[in-house]
GROMACS .gro file of C-alpha atoms in nm:
model
  292
    1MET     CA    1   5.125  -5.968  -1.347
    2GLU     CA    2   5.107  -6.121  -1.695
    3GLU     CA    3   4.871  -6.394  -1.566
    4PHE     CA    4   4.651  -6.128  -1.410
    5GLU     CA    5   4.637  -5.930  -1.736
    6ALA     CA    6   4.560  -6.247  -1.931
    7SER     CA    7   4.283  -6.332  -1.686
    8GLU     CA    8   4.137  -5.981  -1.712
    9SER     CA    9   4.157  -5.995  -2.092
   10SER     CA   10   3.979  -6.332  -2.093
   11LYS     CA   11   3.701  -6.199  -1.869
   12LYS     CA   12   3.661  -5.894  -2.090
   13THR     CA   13   3.642  -6.111  -2.403
   14LYS     CA   14   3.381  -6.338  -2.243
   15SER     CA   15   3.169  -6.042  -2.134
   16ILE     CA   16   3.187  -5.898  -2.487
   17TYR     CA   17   3.078  -6.231  -2.639
   18ILE     CA   18   2.795  -6.270  -2.384
   19SER     CA   19   2.668  -5.920  -2.461
   20THR     CA   20   2.696  -6.000  -2.833
   21VAL     CA   21   2.487  -6.316  -2.794
   22PHE     CA   22   2.218  -6.135  -2.597
   23GLY     CA   23   2.227  -5.845  -2.843
   24ILE     CA   24   2.169  -6.088  -3.129
   25ALA     CA   25   1.897  -6.265  -2.927
   26MET     CA   26   1.704  -5.942  -2.864
   27VAL     CA   27   1.712  -5.842  -3.229
   28LEU     CA   28   1.610  -6.192  -3.343
   29LEU     CA   29   1.334  -6.188  -3.082
   30MET     CA   30   1.184  -5.882  -3.247
   31VAL     CA   31   1.221  -6.043  -3.590
   32GLY     CA   32   1.050  -6.359  -3.458
   33LEU     CA   33   0.767  -6.157  -3.304
   34LEU     CA   34   0.716  -5.982  -3.636
   35GLY     CA   35   0.713  -6.321  -3.809
   36LEU     CA   36   0.449  -6.450  -3.567
   37ILE     CA   37   0.243  -6.134  -3.624
   38LEU     CA   38   0.260  -6.196  -3.999
   39VAL     CA   39   0.156  -6.560  -3.950
   40HIS     CA   40  -0.130  -6.463  -3.720
   41ALA     CA   41  -0.236  -6.180  -3.952
   42ASN     CA   42  -0.259  -6.423  -4.244
   43LYS     CA   43  -0.448  -6.680  -4.037
   44LEU     CA   44  -0.678  -6.411  -3.897
   45SER     CA   45  -0.747  -6.279  -4.246
   46ARG     CA   46  -0.846  -6.628  -4.368
   47TYR     CA   47  -1.048  -6.690  -4.051
   48VAL     CA   48  -1.248  -6.369  -4.099
   49LYS     CA   49  -1.308  -6.434  -4.469
   50GLU     CA   50  -1.417  -6.793  -4.410
   51ASN     CA   51  -1.674  -6.680  -4.153
   52ILE     CA   52  -1.874  -6.471  -4.399
   53VAL     CA   53  -2.208  -6.648  -4.425
   54LEU     CA   54  -2.435  -6.674  -4.725
   55ASN     CA   55  -2.796  -6.747  -4.626
   56VAL     CA   56  -2.955  -6.963  -4.894
   57TYR     CA   57  -3.334  -6.967  -4.848
   58VAL     CA   58  -3.522  -7.248  -5.017
   59ASP     CA   59  -3.883  -7.270  -5.136
   60GLU     CA   60  -4.147  -7.333  -4.870
   61GLY     CA   61  -4.263  -7.649  -5.041
   62ALA     CA   62  -3.918  -7.805  -5.063
   63HIS     CA   63  -3.878  -8.136  -4.880
   64GLU     CA   64  -3.602  -8.172  -4.625
   65SER     CA   65  -3.444  -8.457  -4.824
   66ASP     CA   66  -3.420  -8.231  -5.131
   67VAL     CA   67  -3.259  -7.954  -4.925
   68LEU     CA   68  -3.006  -8.200  -4.781
   69GLN     CA   69  -2.930  -8.319  -5.134
   70LEU     CA   70  -2.867  -7.955  -5.233
   71GLN     CA   71  -2.636  -7.925  -4.932
   72LYS     CA   72  -2.428  -8.220  -5.054
   73GLN     CA   73  -2.401  -8.060  -5.398
   74LEU     CA   74  -2.282  -7.734  -5.246
   75GLU     CA   75  -2.023  -7.907  -5.027
   76ALA     CA   76  -1.879  -8.067  -5.343
   77ASN     CA   77  -1.826  -7.719  -5.492
   78PRO     CA   78  -1.453  -7.619  -5.477
   79MET     CA   79  -1.551  -7.267  -5.365
   80VAL     CA   80  -1.735  -7.391  -5.055
   81LYS     CA   81  -1.557  -7.457  -4.725
   82THR     CA   82  -1.856  -7.581  -4.525
   83THR     CA   83  -2.234  -7.563  -4.503
   84GLN     CA   84  -2.494  -7.591  -4.230
   85TYR     CA   85  -2.857  -7.694  -4.266
   86VAL     CA   86  -3.096  -7.472  -4.071
   87SER     CA   87  -3.440  -7.625  -4.025
   88LYS     CA   88  -3.751  -7.419  -3.953
   89GLU     CA   89  -3.736  -7.525  -3.589
   90LEU     CA   90  -3.368  -7.434  -3.551
   91ALA     CA   91  -3.424  -7.098  -3.722
   92ALA     CA   92  -3.709  -7.031  -3.479
   93ARG     CA   93  -3.495  -7.119  -3.176
   94ASN     CA   94  -3.212  -6.893  -3.298
   95LEU     CA   95  -3.448  -6.601  -3.355
   96GLU     CA   96  -3.612  -6.662  -3.018
   97LYS     CA   97  -3.270  -6.629  -2.851
   98ASP     CA   98  -3.206  -6.302  -3.036
   99LEU     CA   99  -3.551  -6.156  -2.954
  100GLY     CA  100  -3.572  -6.291  -2.602
  101GLU     CA  101  -3.931  -6.406  -2.644
  102ASP     CA  102  -4.130  -6.689  -2.801
  103PHE     CA  103  -4.262  -6.528  -3.119
  104VAL     CA  104  -4.399  -6.862  -3.251
  105LYS     CA  105  -4.635  -6.885  -2.953
  106PHE     CA  106  -4.737  -6.524  -3.006
  107LEU     CA  107  -4.806  -6.564  -3.381
  108GLY     CA  108  -4.947  -6.912  -3.354
  109TYR     CA  109  -4.725  -7.049  -3.632
  110ASN     CA  110  -4.361  -7.051  -3.750
  111PRO     CA  111  -4.319  -6.805  -4.042
  112LEU     CA  112  -3.954  -6.892  -4.102
  113SER     CA  113  -3.836  -7.115  -4.383
  114GLN     CA  114  -3.562  -7.373  -4.389
  115SER     CA  115  -3.227  -7.257  -4.525
  116LEU     CA  116  -2.860  -7.338  -4.575
  117ASP     CA  117  -2.575  -7.135  -4.427
  118VAL     CA  118  -2.287  -7.147  -4.674
  119TYR     CA  119  -1.927  -7.050  -4.586
  120LEU     CA  120  -1.688  -6.997  -4.877
  121LYS     CA  121  -1.313  -7.054  -4.880
  122ALA     CA  122  -1.099  -6.746  -4.810
  123ASP     CA  123  -0.980  -6.716  -5.173
  124TYR     CA  124  -1.339  -6.668  -5.291
  125ALA     CA  125  -1.456  -6.430  -5.016
  126ASN     CA  126  -1.497  -6.130  -5.249
  127ASN     CA  127  -1.804  -5.977  -5.408
  128THR     CA  128  -1.710  -6.081  -5.763
  129ASP     CA  129  -1.685  -6.453  -5.683
  130ILE     CA  130  -1.977  -6.440  -5.440
  131GLU     CA  131  -2.202  -6.284  -5.705
  132LYS     CA  132  -2.105  -6.557  -5.955
  133PHE     CA  133  -2.177  -6.819  -5.691
  134LYS     CA  134  -2.508  -6.652  -5.607
  135THR     CA  135  -2.614  -6.635  -5.974
  136GLY     CA  136  -2.544  -7.006  -6.015
  137LEU     CA  137  -2.746  -7.089  -5.701
  138LEU     CA  138  -3.049  -6.887  -5.810
  139LYS     CA  139  -3.075  -7.098  -6.126
  140ASN     CA  140  -3.185  -7.383  -5.902
  141PRO     CA  141  -3.568  -7.371  -5.885
  142MET     CA  142  -3.557  -7.479  -5.520
  143VAL     CA  143  -3.355  -7.170  -5.418
  144LYS     CA  144  -3.578  -6.871  -5.339
  145GLU     CA  145  -3.322  -6.615  -5.221
  146VAL     CA  146  -2.953  -6.575  -5.135
  147LYS     CA  147  -2.853  -6.307  -4.884
  148TYR     CA  148  -2.517  -6.179  -4.762
  149GLN     CA  149  -2.373  -5.848  -4.641
  150GLN     CA  150  -2.219  -5.708  -4.959
  151SER     CA  151  -2.093  -5.382  -4.804
  152LEU     CA  152  -1.928  -5.576  -4.521
  153VAL     CA  153  -1.739  -5.794  -4.769
  154ASP     CA  154  -1.610  -5.488  -4.957
  155GLN     CA  155  -1.503  -5.309  -4.641
  156MET     CA  156  -1.340  -5.621  -4.498
  157ASN     CA  157  -1.129  -5.684  -4.809
  158GLN     CA  158  -1.020  -5.319  -4.831
  159ASN     CA  159  -0.918  -5.311  -4.464
  160LEU     CA  160  -0.734  -5.643  -4.482
  161THR     CA  161  -0.542  -5.529  -4.792
  162SER     CA  162  -0.438  -5.202  -4.625
  163ILE     CA  163  -0.331  -5.380  -4.306
  164SER     CA  164  -0.133  -5.643  -4.503
  165LEU     CA  165   0.056  -5.377  -4.700
  166PHE     CA  166   0.135  -5.184  -4.382
  167ILE     CA  167   0.266  -5.495  -4.202
  168LEU     CA  168   0.469  -5.601  -4.508
  169GLY     CA  169   0.631  -5.256  -4.537
  170PHE     CA  170   0.706  -5.251  -4.166
  171ALA     CA  171   0.855  -5.602  -4.191
  172VAL     CA  172   1.095  -5.501  -4.470
  173ILE     CA  173   1.213  -5.194  -4.278
  174PHE     CA  174   1.251  -5.391  -3.956
  175VAL     CA  175   1.455  -5.669  -4.118
  176ILE     CA  176   1.693  -5.409  -4.264
  177LEU     CA  177   1.730  -5.244  -3.922
  178SER     CA  178   1.782  -5.584  -3.758
  179VAL     CA  179   2.063  -5.671  -3.998
  180ALA     CA  180   2.227  -5.334  -3.929
  181LEU     CA  181   2.198  -5.376  -3.550
  182ILE     CA  182   2.343  -5.728  -3.547
  183ASN     CA  183   2.621  -5.618  -3.783
  184ASN     CA  184   2.716  -5.326  -3.555
  185THR     CA  185   2.709  -5.550  -3.246
  186ILE     CA  186   2.946  -5.802  -3.408
  187ARG     CA  187   3.175  -5.531  -3.543
  188LEU     CA  188   3.216  -5.396  -3.190
  189ALA     CA  189   3.299  -5.746  -3.065
  190ILE     CA  190   3.560  -5.798  -3.339
  191TYR     CA  191   3.703  -5.451  -3.270
  192SER     CA  192   3.820  -5.574  -2.930
  193GLN     CA  193   4.014  -5.852  -3.107
  194ARG     CA  194   4.178  -5.631  -3.372
  195PHE     CA  195   4.528  -5.657  -3.220
  196LEU     CA  196   4.504  -6.037  -3.202
  197ILE     CA  197   4.398  -6.051  -3.567
  198LYS     CA  198   4.687  -5.830  -3.676
  199SER     CA  199   4.936  -6.022  -3.458
  200MET     CA  200   4.835  -6.352  -3.618
  201GLN     CA  201   4.871  -6.195  -3.960
  202LEU     CA  202   5.221  -6.061  -3.878
  203VAL     CA  203   5.351  -6.403  -3.773
  204GLY     CA  204   5.247  -6.548  -4.109
  205ALA     CA  205   4.895  -6.687  -4.056
  206THR     CA  206   4.684  -6.691  -4.372
  207LYS     CA  207   4.365  -6.489  -4.397
  208GLY     CA  208   4.155  -6.804  -4.416
  209PHE     CA  209   4.322  -6.948  -4.106
  210ILE     CA  210   4.256  -6.625  -3.912
  211ARG     CA  211   3.896  -6.590  -4.030
  212LYS     CA  212   3.789  -6.949  -3.960
  213PRO     CA  213   3.768  -6.944  -3.575
  214PHE     CA  214   3.601  -6.603  -3.575
  215ILE     CA  215   3.337  -6.715  -3.828
  216LEU     CA  216   3.275  -7.037  -3.632
  217TYR     CA  217   3.229  -6.830  -3.316
  218GLY     CA  218   2.997  -6.602  -3.513
  219ILE     CA  219   2.785  -6.899  -3.625
  220TRP     CA  220   2.775  -7.034  -3.268
  221HIS     CA  221   2.673  -6.695  -3.132
  222GLY     CA  222   2.402  -6.671  -3.398
  223ILE     CA  223   2.265  -7.013  -3.300
  224LEU     CA  224   2.272  -6.931  -2.927
  225GLY     CA  225   2.104  -6.594  -2.986
  226ALA     CA  226   1.836  -6.758  -3.202
  227LEU     CA  227   1.768  -7.031  -2.943
  228ILE     CA  228   1.730  -6.771  -2.667
  229ALA     CA  229   1.492  -6.571  -2.892
  230ILE     CA  230   1.288  -6.886  -2.971
  231MET     CA  231   1.258  -6.977  -2.602
  232ILE     CA  232   1.120  -6.630  -2.525
  233LEU     CA  233   0.885  -6.654  -2.826
  234MET     CA  234   0.750  -6.990  -2.706
  235ILE     CA  235   0.689  -6.847  -2.358
  236THR     CA  236   0.512  -6.550  -2.520
  237LEU     CA  237   0.289  -6.783  -2.724
  238TYR     CA  238   0.207  -6.991  -2.417
  239VAL     CA  239   0.116  -6.685  -2.208
  240GLY     CA  240  -0.082  -6.537  -2.499
  241GLN     CA  241  -0.287  -6.856  -2.536
  242LYS     CA  242  -0.357  -6.863  -2.161
  243GLU     CA  243  -0.471  -6.500  -2.162
  244ILE     CA  244  -0.664  -6.522  -2.492
  245PRO     CA  245  -0.790  -6.881  -2.541
  246ASP     CA  246  -0.943  -6.792  -2.881
  247LEU     CA  247  -0.590  -6.763  -3.022
  248VAL     CA  248  -0.580  -7.144  -3.038
  249VAL     CA  249  -0.796  -7.115  -3.353
  250LEU     CA  250  -0.515  -6.926  -3.527
  251GLN     CA  251  -0.233  -7.156  -3.419
  252ASP     CA  252  -0.050  -7.347  -3.690
  253TYR     CA  253   0.253  -7.532  -3.555
  254THR     CA  254   0.391  -7.590  -3.905
  255GLU     CA  255   0.401  -7.217  -3.973
  256PHE     CA  256   0.543  -7.150  -3.627
  257GLY     CA  257   0.814  -7.406  -3.702
  258ILE     CA  258   0.896  -7.225  -4.027
  259VAL     CA  259   0.925  -6.894  -3.838
  260PHE     CA  260   1.159  -7.054  -3.581
  261VAL     CA  261   1.377  -7.209  -3.855
  262LEU     CA  262   1.396  -6.871  -4.032
  263VAL     CA  263   1.501  -6.704  -3.706
  264ILE     CA  264   1.784  -6.957  -3.663
  265GLY     CA  265   1.886  -6.927  -4.028
  266LEU     CA  266   1.883  -6.547  -4.013
  267GLY     CA  267   2.088  -6.550  -3.692
  268ILE     CA  268   2.352  -6.781  -3.843
  269PHE     CA  269   2.372  -6.599  -4.177
  270ILE     CA  270   2.390  -6.244  -4.039
  271SER     CA  271   2.638  -6.339  -3.765
  272ALA     CA  272   2.869  -6.531  -4.000
  273PHE     CA  273   2.855  -6.272  -4.278
  274SER     CA  274   2.903  -5.976  -4.043
  275THR     CA  275   3.196  -6.154  -3.874
  276TYR     CA  276   3.351  -6.221  -4.215
  277LEU     CA  277   3.326  -5.854  -4.313
  278ALA     CA  278   3.454  -5.728  -3.976
  279VAL     CA  279   3.758  -5.960  -3.973
  280ASN     CA  280   3.840  -5.871  -4.333
  281LYS     CA  281   3.836  -5.505  -4.238
  282TYR     CA  282   4.110  -5.553  -3.976
  283LEU     CA  283   4.305  -5.786  -4.202
  284ARG     CA  284   4.331  -5.506  -4.458
  285LEU     CA  285   4.401  -5.237  -4.198
  286LYS     CA  286   4.753  -5.098  -4.152
  287ILE     CA  287   4.909  -5.135  -3.806
  288TYR     CA  288   4.912  -4.765  -3.728
  289ASN     CA  289   4.538  -4.746  -3.804
  290LEU     CA  290   4.456  -5.000  -3.532
  291TYR     CA  291   4.489  -4.728  -3.268
  292ARG     CA  292   4.238  -4.496  -3.434
   0.00000   0.00000   0.00000
């Protein structure tokens, strides 16, 4: 009978620990997803900003070699990410695609001028820096005009700021809730071991001796939960890339690695700390309070 009860108790303990690990894994999965959203949001923000184009139109009489020399000067500018030379012929082909007809043949000549498409780095994709950059360009006698969508830049920066603040606020709230959920899950698991803790204490075991195996189990459960969460996250990323191939542009394996390390670290820290607090609670508890 005693062996049967011991076996049943062992099964119950294992089931509690398994549910604890999966509980931790699900919470860390949500934290990891939020981390990936933050990473993608930052990458997407930079991607959008760095795709704002400034059309630099040069004088009709400018030689191609002079324009290419200007392009090299612009690419050396710390504000510039990349540039593209657009010849008269290329500009005509692009406009022909947009119009759907050969306007050069209709007019008898190509009225377009050669130009440079300039893309700034994300940190400078705001109207203040763009205007300074534009003013400096217009001092060059070869540059006839610089065009960009000013209202679009303003609207884009306002929207990105609002979205970033919303995601950051949501992240803070979610992390707090995640800590609370994992803490409650571990407290319930330790609750089932309260009589064992008190029994060890009554036979003379020190608090440190009693806490040690529980904290080690807590760390192990945190690691297991984090690894399960990371596996699901990797599957999610793989499926997402298959469904939306353009996401490959936003992928940064270094940042993903940082998110995964943070998930593991968070799992270990919260599990160990929550276990420490829960065990201490039952170490301080009087025997008659164990039944409440």
